[in-house]
Amino acid sequence: MTRVRLENVTKIYGRVIAVDNVTFEVESGELFTLLGPSGCGKTTTLRIIAGFEVPEHGRVYFDENDVTYLKPYHRNTAMVFQNYALWPHMTVYDNVAYGLRIRKKVLKLTEEDIKKRVREVLELVKLEGLEDRYPLQLSGGQQQRVALARALVVQPSVLLLDEPLSNLDAKLRIEMREEIKRIQKKLGITTIYVTHDQIEAMSISDRIAVMNKGKLLQYGSPREIYFRPRKLFVADFIGRSNIYVGEVTGVEDKYATVYIEELDSHIKGVMVSDEVKSRKKVSVVIRPETVKLVEKSIGKMENLFKGKIDLAMFMGEKIETRVKIANSSMIIYIPNYMVVSPGEEIVFHIPPENTIVIPEITMED
Amino acid sequence: MPRRTGFRHVSLKDLYIAGLVTALIYYLLAPYIEWTTEILIWVLGIVWAFLLFKSGLDYRRILFSFSMSFLAIIGFIYTFFILVLQIRGIPRALALFLLPLLTVAVLGYFKQNIIPTIKIKRLYKIHVPLKRRIKTTLYKLDPIMWFFLIGGSLVLIVFLITPVLLMLLNAFVVPPYVKDIFYNFERIFRPGSRYVRLTPPPGSSLYRFLPLKGGEKLLVITGVNYGILLNSMINAVVVTSVATVLGIIVAFILARYDFPGRTLFRILAMIPLFVTPFVNAYVIRILFGPYGPISAITDALFGWRIEIKSLAGVALAQIMAFYPIVYLNAYSSFINIDPSMEEQAENLGSKGLKLFLTVTLPLALPGIVAGSILVFIFSLEDLGAPIVFQEPNLMSYQIYSGFTTEYGIVSPELAALGFVMLFLAAMGFLAIRSYVGMRSYAMISRGGRWVIRERRLGPLGLAIVYLVLLPLILFTAMPQIGVILLAFNIIPPTGFSLQWDKATPQYFVRLFSDPAVFRYIRNTLMYATIAVVLATTVAIMIAYSVSRTKMKVITPTLDTLATIPLAIPGLVIALGYYYFFLALPNVFKPIPVIGEPLYKLLFPLSPVSGPNTFQAWIILIIAYSIRKLPFVTRSVYAGFQQVHHALEEAALNLGASRSRVIFGVVMPLIFTYILSGAIVGFIYISTEVSTSITIGGLRDDQAPMTFYMMSQYKGGTATGVQVAAAMGVLLILIQLIAILIIVLVFKQRYAFIGV
Ligand SMILES: Nc1ncnc2c1ncn2[C@@H]1O[C@H](COP(=O)(O)OP(=O)(O)OP(=O)(O)O)[C@@H](O)[C@H]1O
Ligand SMILES: [Mg+2]
């Protein structure tokens, strides 16, 4: 299996810096996700790894080999394109067999071998029996699986998936992402997965890299990214968050206490870095689902908040509630069995270990 | 947003006032002032416009308006020629009227495009080492891409640029006693020369009445001779304008109104597109002759007969032949307009002519002018009508006759004339191309319902359609129908009558039985086939490189070069090839060892190598494939664009080499595009006239059909005309079969022409 490493990679298109000084390493056998909003440079990064683009700066390594200038057809990566890029004039079988036919001489394959391997891989993606169809005769989900099969059959050293699920309906998307995860783990291929859907990223990845405007902001396990965002953008982009700006009033181990003027209260949270200490203004991120309702009669306690319900929306698995506190408001989730109505007063506790203090006050930093 | 100033809001109206005042000053003072004083008036116009611009005139009203920017482009060309030809009086006042508008357009363009680019360059100073940049560029080029890129460029450089440049060079060859290298041009542009005659010869008029034998009167319409250069320009402008208006009207009715028989109308309206060189013009001459059917009508109605001759005849024939080009372009523009754009306008209360003029026409304009500019170029270079109407006072005729008078020697003055013609055509073409290119985004629809807006016609509308439109369409189809009738001897070659009883296939029999005649048919088919294969190969190389590489300068240049033959009049190519192949053998001569054999090998290509040695056919084939290359390239290019680049990348990604991708994945996908491109090319090549009768004329046993058709006219025998007509029918048949193959077999719309 192959390790993929990007070092200070920058790609410029005319006036746009599509990828800006990106460095990361993908362990062998890992499922690594590039996550970010539209236009942030995910596809471009993937295309650089596949060899369709050459970066203006920086290098790309597969294991220890510098592949920056290696032609795409010598890299042994296999890509699943966003639009699948199935050849409309070839049958499913021919599409899938294409890569093997190219390698026929090198791998000393006979037509029989090819047939066998195509059948195996079609079985893996559950497409047996559709060999003779043309791509246009297939549903979106089937097409996507053909594209996956076409990539897998050549046993690539790196599998590249560019938003492979974006054209599917919600249900199929969930099904297919489980399928991809299953297959990837079974074959143990180093995989780089691109998506702008955070749930998809969380559920499928070993590690996630969050990108914005060409820059790689943070990478780590889904938990790390979710619970310990180091950048305001990451906190905002992943999950729901309430973000407040305040001043640090005290520091204690890994915790900082921050005074937030608009809420007119102090709040304690985990510092993501020591940089917090040296900053005058910092941001505090509160996840709506970490908040816990408590009895009104509870005594004094840190991170305790009181407010009036402004708006309550029943969302099925939870109730999304906007609570008015001082001059501002906060979104919190409360359990779906409760009955709340606007104007009601509630008291809740925000656990400090789930509250994050970030040494930034704008997303631009 | 218009910027507001301390004074008042400036608008386009101020520009018109500025123009009007400047023009008036000039017009009133013109008789008293010299050129040196006149400069002051020009400066006034420019400064005035500059001040308006500075005080916040919204230049975007010009740059982004479909019609205003078009006006600006035409205005530039107009003003340029007014100055170069030193035309005075009202035309010059008009140029001065346009001056402020043009000034603002230039300033606006500068502000819009140049300054931001400079600023951005300064802002983003990302330094990429040169070595890395080169490496990045090279990375994108596989051996086969290299081959395509270099091969395609080389073909164009050797067989397009070099010959044209040689012609340009020869335009500056002057007699030894002359010092001035612009001598040839001065001879052309000097007012009062036979090229520019601002005051036509006394007594000449557009039309006059002549008495006929038997007391009848004859109205002869000739057109006025303003000198060769001006004639050509006026003719081209008139033909283009009339053809455009006619094309728009016919297209709009056929695209937007539903009435019984519409499909038939559409088909009939395309008939004039069948090229039948010379014969169609000849039929028009008969139709508008003193004893033709038109005369019969006017005689019955007004008591006089009519004859359309000379320049007027040329214009008439060209309008009838070329207006369908505009029609087709306009038609597809009209049906491609997003209906919601018009619905929105209606929703806001616009209707009828206002809706048409403010929304529909501006949106369709880019497509329409793409057709108009071709009419302009075709009209400039057309030889068929001038030869048939025996009108020597046109640039095309001059170049042609200069070719054929003294065998093998072409005078530098002719090269200068070719230069002027090229300049006119290429400038118009490039201007329109950038105008159209800038606006192609306009047609992108953002989804939604797409039902072409169609109306049923009321009784009045129906009456107009059947009483005006139908006769018009039928009438413009007359030349082609006439060619068939002539070929079967139903119309006699002189006079006019329909003699059904005398119908005979004898002229067709002659086509195939007379070996001398048959040779021309064989030549045409052979040349066209070879040329098409060459052109398709080159087209694939160029189209692929252009659609798949994104190199600065090189890619856009190659793209332009591949389409520019559209803008190069065939006679210019003929002149260029004349000089090119004259020089070619001598270029190799000084090389040691291989020089002498190469010289011997290439000598037969030299036009002066002697009537029996000269190998015209090779030159003809090359000329055909280069001249008609854009038609093939367009189709192939459209094919490559259909193939999403991901389809190729998917194959590269799986380890396929570039050549394997091209031939294994892409080609099979766009096969039909390539074939239909080739077939379109075949049509154009087999009906080519300009090089066929010039280069071909130097070796008549190797000449193609069109040459024979021409020589039959010049020979002037009555039966010759009919044999030529029979050939015309054969050409129609070739074109018809080709079109049917494209439409029925490849299921593609036969997109005729466009920029
Ligand atoms: N070929 C190109 N030429 C010019 N600019 C490009 C090109 N490809 C991408 N860009 C620009 O680079 C930036 C990053 O594009 P990229 O396709 O990598 O985004 P993405 O993260 O994949 O977005 P999406 O989620 O919408 O697919 C964008 O601003 C885009 O406009
Ligand atoms: Mg993308």
Coordinates of C-alpha atoms in Angstrom, one line a residue, chain A residues 11-12 15 17 47 50-59 68-73 75 77-79 81 83 85-90 95 98-99 101-103 150-151 154 160, chain B residues 116-117 120 124 126-129 131-133 135-143 550 644-658 660-661 664-666 668-669:
Chain A
K11 CA -1.8 25.6 -7.7
I12 CA -2.7 28.8 -9.5
R15 CA -5.9 35.0 -11.0
I17 CA -5.1 30.4 -6.2
R47 CA -6.4 16.2 -9.7
A50 CA -3.9 12.0 -10.0
G51 CA -1.5 14.0 -12.2
F52 CA -4.0 15.9 -14.3
E53 CA -2.6 19.2 -12.9
V54 CA 0.9 20.1 -11.9
P55 CA 1.3 22.4 -9.0
E56 CA 3.2 25.7 -9.4
H57 CA 4.9 25.1 -6.1
G58 CA 5.5 22.1 -3.9
R59 CA 5.9 18.4 -4.5
T68 CA 5.1 15.7 -9.1
Y69 CA 5.9 15.3 -12.8
L70 CA 4.9 11.7 -13.3
K71 CA 2.3 11.3 -16.1
P72 CA -1.2 10.4 -14.9
Y73 CA -1.0 7.0 -16.8
R75 CA 0.8 6.7 -11.4
T77 CA -4.1 5.9 -9.1
A78 CA -7.7 5.3 -9.9
M79 CA -10.2 8.0 -9.8
F81 CA -15.1 11.2 -11.1
N83 CA -19.9 12.8 -13.0
A85 CA -17.1 9.8 -16.7
L86 CA -18.3 6.4 -17.9
W87 CA -17.7 6.0 -21.6
P88 CA -21.2 6.0 -23.2
H89 CA -20.1 4.0 -26.2
M90 CA -18.8 1.0 -24.1
N95 CA -15.8 0.1 -19.2
Y98 CA -10.6 -1.0 -19.9
G99 CA -7.9 -0.6 -17.3
R101 CA -6.8 -4.4 -21.1
I102 CA -4.3 -1.5 -20.9
R103 CA -2.3 -3.5 -18.4
R150 CA -13.7 0.5 -13.0
A151 CA -11.4 2.1 -10.5
V154 CA -7.0 -2.3 -11.6
L160 CA -9.4 8.9 -5.5
Chain B
P116 CA -7.9 45.9 -14.2
T117 CA -5.5 43.3 -15.7
I120 CA -4.4 42.4 -10.7
Y124 CA -1.0 38.9 -7.2
I126 CA 3.1 35.2 -7.2
H127 CA 6.4 34.3 -8.4
V128 CA 6.7 31.0 -10.2
P129 CA 10.2 30.3 -11.4
K131 CA 12.0 26.6 -15.1
R132 CA 9.0 25.4 -13.2
R133 CA 6.6 27.2 -15.5
K135 CA 8.2 22.2 -16.8
T136 CA 4.5 22.6 -16.1
T137 CA 3.7 23.4 -19.7
L138 CA 5.8 20.6 -21.0
Y139 CA 4.1 18.2 -18.6
K140 CA 0.8 18.8 -20.3
L141 CA 2.1 17.8 -23.7
D142 CA 2.4 14.2 -24.6
P143 CA 4.3 13.2 -27.7
K550 CA -4.6 25.9 -22.4
H644 CA -16.3 15.9 -21.3
H645 CA -12.6 16.0 -20.4
A646 CA -13.3 13.7 -17.5
L647 CA -14.0 10.9 -20.0
E648 CA -10.5 11.2 -21.3
E649 CA -9.0 11.7 -17.8
A650 CA -10.7 8.6 -16.6
A651 CA -8.8 6.6 -19.3
L652 CA -5.5 8.3 -18.7
N653 CA -6.0 7.6 -15.0
L654 CA -6.4 3.9 -15.8
G655 CA -3.1 3.9 -17.5
A656 CA -4.0 4.5 -21.1
S657 CA -1.5 6.6 -23.1
R658 CA -2.7 9.8 -24.8
R660 CA -4.8 5.3 -26.9
V661 CA -7.2 7.7 -25.3
G664 CA -9.8 4.4 -28.5
V665 CA -12.1 6.6 -26.5
V666 CA -12.5 10.0 -28.1
P668 CA -15.3 6.5 -31.6
L669 CA -17.4 9.0 -29.6

